[in-house]
Short mmCIF file of C-alpha atoms in Angstrom, two decimals:
data_model
loop_
_atom_site.label_atom_id
_atom_site.label_comp_id
_atom_site.label_asym_id
_atom_site.label_seq_id
_atom_site.Cartn_x
_atom_site.Cartn_y
_atom_site.Cartn_z
CA MET I 1 85.17 124.52 79.05
CA SER I 2 85.80 128.15 78.07
CA LYS I 3 83.00 130.69 78.25
CA ILE I 4 81.75 132.52 75.15
CA PRO I 5 80.70 136.05 76.13
CA PRO I 6 77.44 137.51 74.73
CA THR I 7 78.21 138.95 71.30
CA LEU I 8 75.83 140.79 68.97
CA GLY I 9 74.74 138.57 66.09
CA ALA I 10 76.49 135.42 67.36
CA ASP I 11 74.78 132.08 66.73
CA SER I 12 75.51 130.99 70.30
CA PHE I 13 77.10 132.25 73.51
CA ASN I 14 76.80 131.79 77.27
CA CYS I 15 73.38 133.21 78.09
CA PRO I 16 73.51 136.09 80.62
CA HIS I 17 70.34 134.64 82.21
CA CYS I 18 70.97 130.90 82.60
CA ARG I 19 74.75 130.90 81.83
CA ALA I 20 74.31 127.92 79.48
CA LEU I 21 76.18 127.88 76.18
CA ALA I 22 73.14 127.90 73.91
CA HIS I 23 71.87 128.87 70.46
CA GLN I 24 70.41 132.37 70.20
CA SER I 25 67.56 133.53 67.94
CA TRP I 26 67.69 137.18 66.88
CA PHE I 27 64.82 139.65 66.48
CA ARG I 28 64.36 143.17 65.19
CA VAL I 29 62.28 145.59 67.25
CA PHE I 30 59.37 147.58 65.80
CA ALA I 31 57.49 150.58 67.22
CA ASP I 32 53.71 150.40 67.45
CA ALA I 33 52.30 153.77 68.57
CA TYR I 34 49.66 153.97 71.28
CA THR I 35 46.30 155.32 70.21
CA VAL I 36 45.27 158.78 71.43
CA GLY I 37 44.81 158.83 75.18
CA LYS I 38 46.74 155.62 75.75
CA LYS I 39 50.07 155.56 77.54
CA PRO I 40 52.42 152.85 78.80
CA SER I 41 51.89 151.55 82.31
CA VAL I 42 52.86 148.60 84.48
CA ALA I 43 50.10 146.20 85.45
CA SER I 44 49.73 145.96 89.22
CA SER I 45 49.58 142.60 90.96
CA GLU I 46 45.87 143.22 91.58
CA MET I 47 45.25 143.87 87.89
CA LEU I 48 47.10 140.69 86.92
CA ARG I 49 45.04 138.74 89.46
CA LEU I 50 41.85 140.10 87.90
CA ILE I 51 43.08 139.12 84.43
CA SER I 52 43.83 135.63 85.67
CA ASP I 53 40.44 135.37 87.42
CA ALA I 54 38.64 136.61 84.30
CA SER I 55 39.96 133.64 82.39
CA SER I 56 37.44 131.41 84.19
CA ASP I 57 34.66 132.96 82.07
CA ARG I 58 36.37 132.05 78.78
CA ASP I 59 36.80 128.83 76.83
CA THR I 60 39.64 126.51 77.77
CA ALA I 61 42.16 127.88 75.24
CA GLU I 62 41.50 131.49 76.23
CA GLN I 63 41.67 130.58 79.93
CA LYS I 64 45.13 129.19 79.45
CA ARG I 65 46.18 132.17 77.32
CA LEU I 66 45.07 134.80 79.87
CA ALA I 67 46.51 132.85 82.76
CA ARG I 68 49.82 132.56 80.93
CA PHE I 69 49.87 136.30 80.19
CA ALA I 70 49.29 137.12 83.86
CA GLU I 71 52.03 134.67 84.90
CA LEU I 72 54.63 136.14 82.53
CA ALA I 73 53.69 139.77 83.22
CA SER I 74 53.98 139.27 86.98
CA LYS I 75 57.68 138.35 86.63
CA GLY I 76 58.54 141.82 85.38
CA LYS I 77 60.80 140.51 82.62
CA PRO I 78 60.53 141.19 78.86
CA PHE I 79 58.56 138.49 77.06
CA ARG I 80 56.99 137.91 73.67
CA TRP I 81 53.23 138.09 73.30
CA ARG I 82 51.14 138.14 70.14
CA HIS I 83 48.03 140.21 70.81
CA GLN I 84 45.06 138.91 68.88
CA GLY I 85 43.90 141.36 66.26
CA GLY I 86 46.86 143.63 66.99
CA SER I 87 48.39 145.82 64.29
CA PHE I 88 51.80 145.18 62.80
CA ALA I 89 54.12 148.12 63.16
CA GLU I 90 56.27 149.01 60.13
CA VAL I 91 58.51 151.43 62.07
CA LYS I 92 61.70 149.61 62.99
CA VAL I 93 63.57 150.74 66.08
CA GLU I 94 67.19 151.00 64.96
CA ASN I 95 70.13 150.01 67.16
CA LEU I 96 67.80 147.98 69.39
CA TYR I 97 67.72 144.19 69.16
CA MET I 98 66.55 141.11 71.06
CA SER I 99 68.10 137.67 71.33
CA ILE I 100 66.26 134.70 72.81
CA CYS I 101 68.09 131.82 74.45
CA TYR I 102 67.19 128.35 73.21
CA ALA I 103 68.00 126.84 76.63
CA CYS I 104 65.93 129.04 78.96
CA GLY I 105 63.76 131.07 76.57
CA ASP I 106 64.62 134.38 78.25
CA ILE I 107 65.13 137.58 76.28
CA THR I 108 68.34 139.59 76.18
CA VAL I 109 67.95 143.21 75.04
CA TRP I 110 70.75 144.97 73.17
CA CYS I 111 71.44 148.62 72.40
CA ARG I 112 73.93 148.52 69.54
CA ASP I 113 76.38 145.80 70.67
CA ILE I 114 75.89 146.30 74.43
CA VAL I 115 73.61 144.16 76.62
CA ILE I 116 71.20 146.48 78.46
CA TYR I 117 69.03 143.69 79.89
CA PRO I 118 69.63 141.73 82.01
CA THR I 119 71.90 143.96 84.08
CA THR I 120 73.81 140.98 85.44
CA SER I 121 77.47 140.72 86.31
CA ILE I 122 79.92 138.72 84.27
CA ASP I 123 80.15 135.02 85.01
CA VAL I 124 83.62 135.22 86.60
CA ASP I 125 83.98 135.12 90.38
CA PRO I 126 86.89 136.84 92.14
CA ALA I 127 89.68 134.54 93.28
CA ALA I 128 89.17 133.23 96.81
CA ASP I 129 92.28 134.94 98.22
CA MET I 130 91.72 138.29 96.53
CA PRO I 131 92.25 141.10 99.10
CA ASP I 132 89.10 142.97 100.09
CA ASP I 133 90.05 146.33 98.55
CA VAL I 134 90.95 144.61 95.26
CA ARG I 135 87.80 142.48 95.40
CA GLY I 136 85.67 145.64 95.65
CA GLU I 137 87.00 146.96 92.33
CA PHE I 138 86.64 143.51 90.73
CA ILE I 139 82.99 143.16 91.78
CA GLU I 140 82.13 146.71 90.69
CA ALA I 141 83.73 146.02 87.31
CA ALA I 142 81.67 142.83 86.99
CA ALA I 143 78.48 144.77 87.73
CA ILE I 144 79.04 147.32 84.93
CA VAL I 145 80.85 145.33 82.25
CA GLN I 146 77.70 144.69 80.20
CA GLN I 147 76.90 148.40 80.05
CA SER I 148 80.45 149.82 80.03
CA PRO I 149 83.28 147.47 79.05
CA ARG I 150 85.72 150.40 79.04
CA GLY I 151 84.73 151.38 82.56
CA ALA I 152 85.12 147.77 83.73
CA ALA I 153 88.58 147.52 82.16
CA ALA I 154 89.63 150.75 83.90
CA LEU I 155 88.48 149.39 87.26
CA LEU I 156 90.39 146.16 86.70
CA ARG I 157 93.60 148.10 86.06
CA LEU I 158 92.93 149.99 89.27
CA ALA I 159 92.43 146.62 91.01
CA VAL I 160 95.90 145.54 89.89
CA GLN I 161 97.41 148.75 91.26
CA LYS I 162 95.67 148.13 94.60
CA LEU I 163 97.02 144.57 94.57
CA MET I 164 100.64 145.73 94.49
CA PRO I 165 100.99 146.67 98.21
CA HIS I 166 99.72 143.17 99.06
CA LEU I 167 102.68 141.83 97.05
CA GLY I 168 105.20 143.98 98.92
CA GLU I 169 105.32 146.88 96.44
CA ASN I 170 104.36 150.53 96.97
CA GLY I 171 101.46 150.67 94.48
CA GLY I 172 102.45 154.07 93.15
CA ASN I 173 103.41 153.00 89.63
CA ILE I 174 102.42 149.64 88.16
CA ASN I 175 105.32 149.58 85.72
CA ASP I 176 107.88 150.19 88.48
CA ASP I 177 106.17 147.62 90.70
CA ILE I 178 106.31 145.00 87.95
CA GLN I 179 110.00 145.75 87.42
CA SER I 180 110.63 145.31 91.15
CA LEU I 181 108.74 142.01 91.20
CA VAL I 182 110.70 140.74 88.20
CA ALA I 183 113.96 141.56 90.03
CA LYS I 184 112.67 139.49 92.95
CA GLY I 185 112.13 136.47 90.68
CA LEU I 186 108.56 136.98 89.42
CA LYS I 187 107.44 134.14 87.17
CA THR I 188 107.41 135.10 83.48
CA SER I 189 103.76 134.06 83.10
CA VAL I 190 102.68 136.41 85.90
CA GLN I 191 104.82 139.26 84.56
CA GLN I 192 103.17 138.84 81.17
CA ALA I 193 99.70 138.80 82.74
CA LEU I 194 100.46 142.00 84.65
CA ASP I 195 101.72 143.74 81.51
CA ILE I 196 98.69 142.62 79.50
CA VAL I 197 96.43 144.24 82.10
CA ARG I 198 98.61 147.36 82.17
CA VAL I 199 99.01 147.86 78.43
CA THR I 200 96.53 148.13 75.56
CA GLY I 201 98.21 148.01 72.16
CA ASN I 202 101.54 149.77 72.69
CA ASN I 203 100.23 152.49 74.99
CA ALA I 204 100.36 152.33 78.77
CA VAL I 205 96.94 152.93 80.31
CA HIS I 206 96.89 154.61 83.70
CA PRO I 207 94.96 152.80 86.45
CA GLY I 208 91.35 153.91 86.64
CA LYS I 209 91.47 155.51 83.18
CA MET I 210 89.44 154.35 80.20
CA ASP I 211 90.92 153.41 76.85
CA LEU I 212 88.78 153.78 73.73
CA LYS I 213 90.14 150.47 72.42
CA ASP I 214 88.75 148.47 75.33
CA ASP I 215 85.74 146.35 74.39
CA TYR I 216 83.75 143.56 76.04
CA ASP I 217 86.19 140.86 74.94
CA THR I 218 89.14 142.83 76.36
CA ALA I 219 87.37 143.32 79.70
CA TYR I 220 86.36 139.64 79.85
CA LYS I 221 90.01 138.59 79.44
CA LEU I 222 91.16 141.09 82.08
CA PHE I 223 88.87 139.50 84.70
CA LYS I 224 90.57 136.15 84.14
CA LEU I 225 94.05 137.70 84.16
CA VAL I 226 93.46 139.48 87.48
CA ASN I 227 92.32 136.19 89.00
CA MET I 228 95.37 134.43 87.59
CA ILE I 229 97.69 137.03 89.15
CA VAL I 230 96.05 136.63 92.57
CA GLU I 231 96.16 132.85 92.40
CA SER I 232 99.82 132.81 91.33
CA MET I 233 101.06 135.45 93.77
CA ILE I 234 98.87 134.82 96.83
CA THR I 235 96.98 131.52 96.66
CA GLU I 236 99.77 129.22 95.48
CA PRO I 237 102.36 130.49 98.03
CA ARG I 238 99.78 130.21 100.83
CA GLN I 239 98.89 126.65 99.83
CA LEU I 240 102.57 125.66 99.73
CA LYS I 241 103.15 127.27 103.13
CA ASP I 242 100.17 125.39 104.59
CA MET I 243 101.33 122.07 103.16
CA PHE I 244 104.89 122.61 104.35
CA GLY I 245 103.67 123.56 107.83
CA ALA I 246 101.64 120.34 107.97
CA LEU I 247 104.76 118.16 107.69
CA PRO I 248 105.62 116.09 110.78
CA PRO I 249 107.60 118.07 113.43
CA GLY I 250 110.54 115.71 113.07
CA ALA I 251 110.73 116.28 109.34
CA LEU I 252 110.49 120.07 109.77
CA LYS I 253 113.31 120.00 112.33
CA ALA I 254 115.49 117.95 110.00
CA ILE I 255 114.85 120.37 107.12
CA GLN I 256 115.69 123.37 109.32
CA LYS I 257 118.91 121.69 110.43
CA ARG I 258 119.83 120.91 106.82
CA ASP I 259 119.28 124.50 105.70
CA SER I 260 120.92 126.20 108.70
#
């Protein structure tokens, strides 16, 4: 089943918290000013323990309410809480939004159309046979894609350039390397994947450089394309070599004699 990346305003997508494809509820954000002398602070674990302990002096409903507040606050994650008797702020914070996952109930925070919380990596793992230097760029791209899709796309193009020496090319120019691979019999599907990574629109993008047209959806596709290239060029040949090497010695000798 294909993944649906988080998208501002979408009815459903794969939650960056629980990864489930789930319905999302959307919320505006309002600003409620602190009174004079009050400033934001983070409740310490001791303070939360005191709040939880204080609930024993209240009625059953209030006990549960205070205990629940202490439990949620201790996790350090954004959560919704209606303060009794609190004022309602009429000042809307523009370009800031919240979505809440129906599956896990966790909050995702957005600035414009970019996820700023949670700061999780994309739900695409590097291919098992990806070389270490290529894997480093892939993982770094995954770590920043929510905040900077253009930066992630640039790193993925750099990853493809670093992949070239592992495929027997010099890695100096992706376009030349692709041409060389095609001359050696590169599969059309892999050539197309390489050119998709290399080119945005009709303009070649240099490895490690950002293109203003790159967005989250572009970056998400590039992760899958890089994996496809590694699997086609490294994993599949290795698997075939392993299977061929596992043939009975007699059969291998007969094949060598036939092909000599």
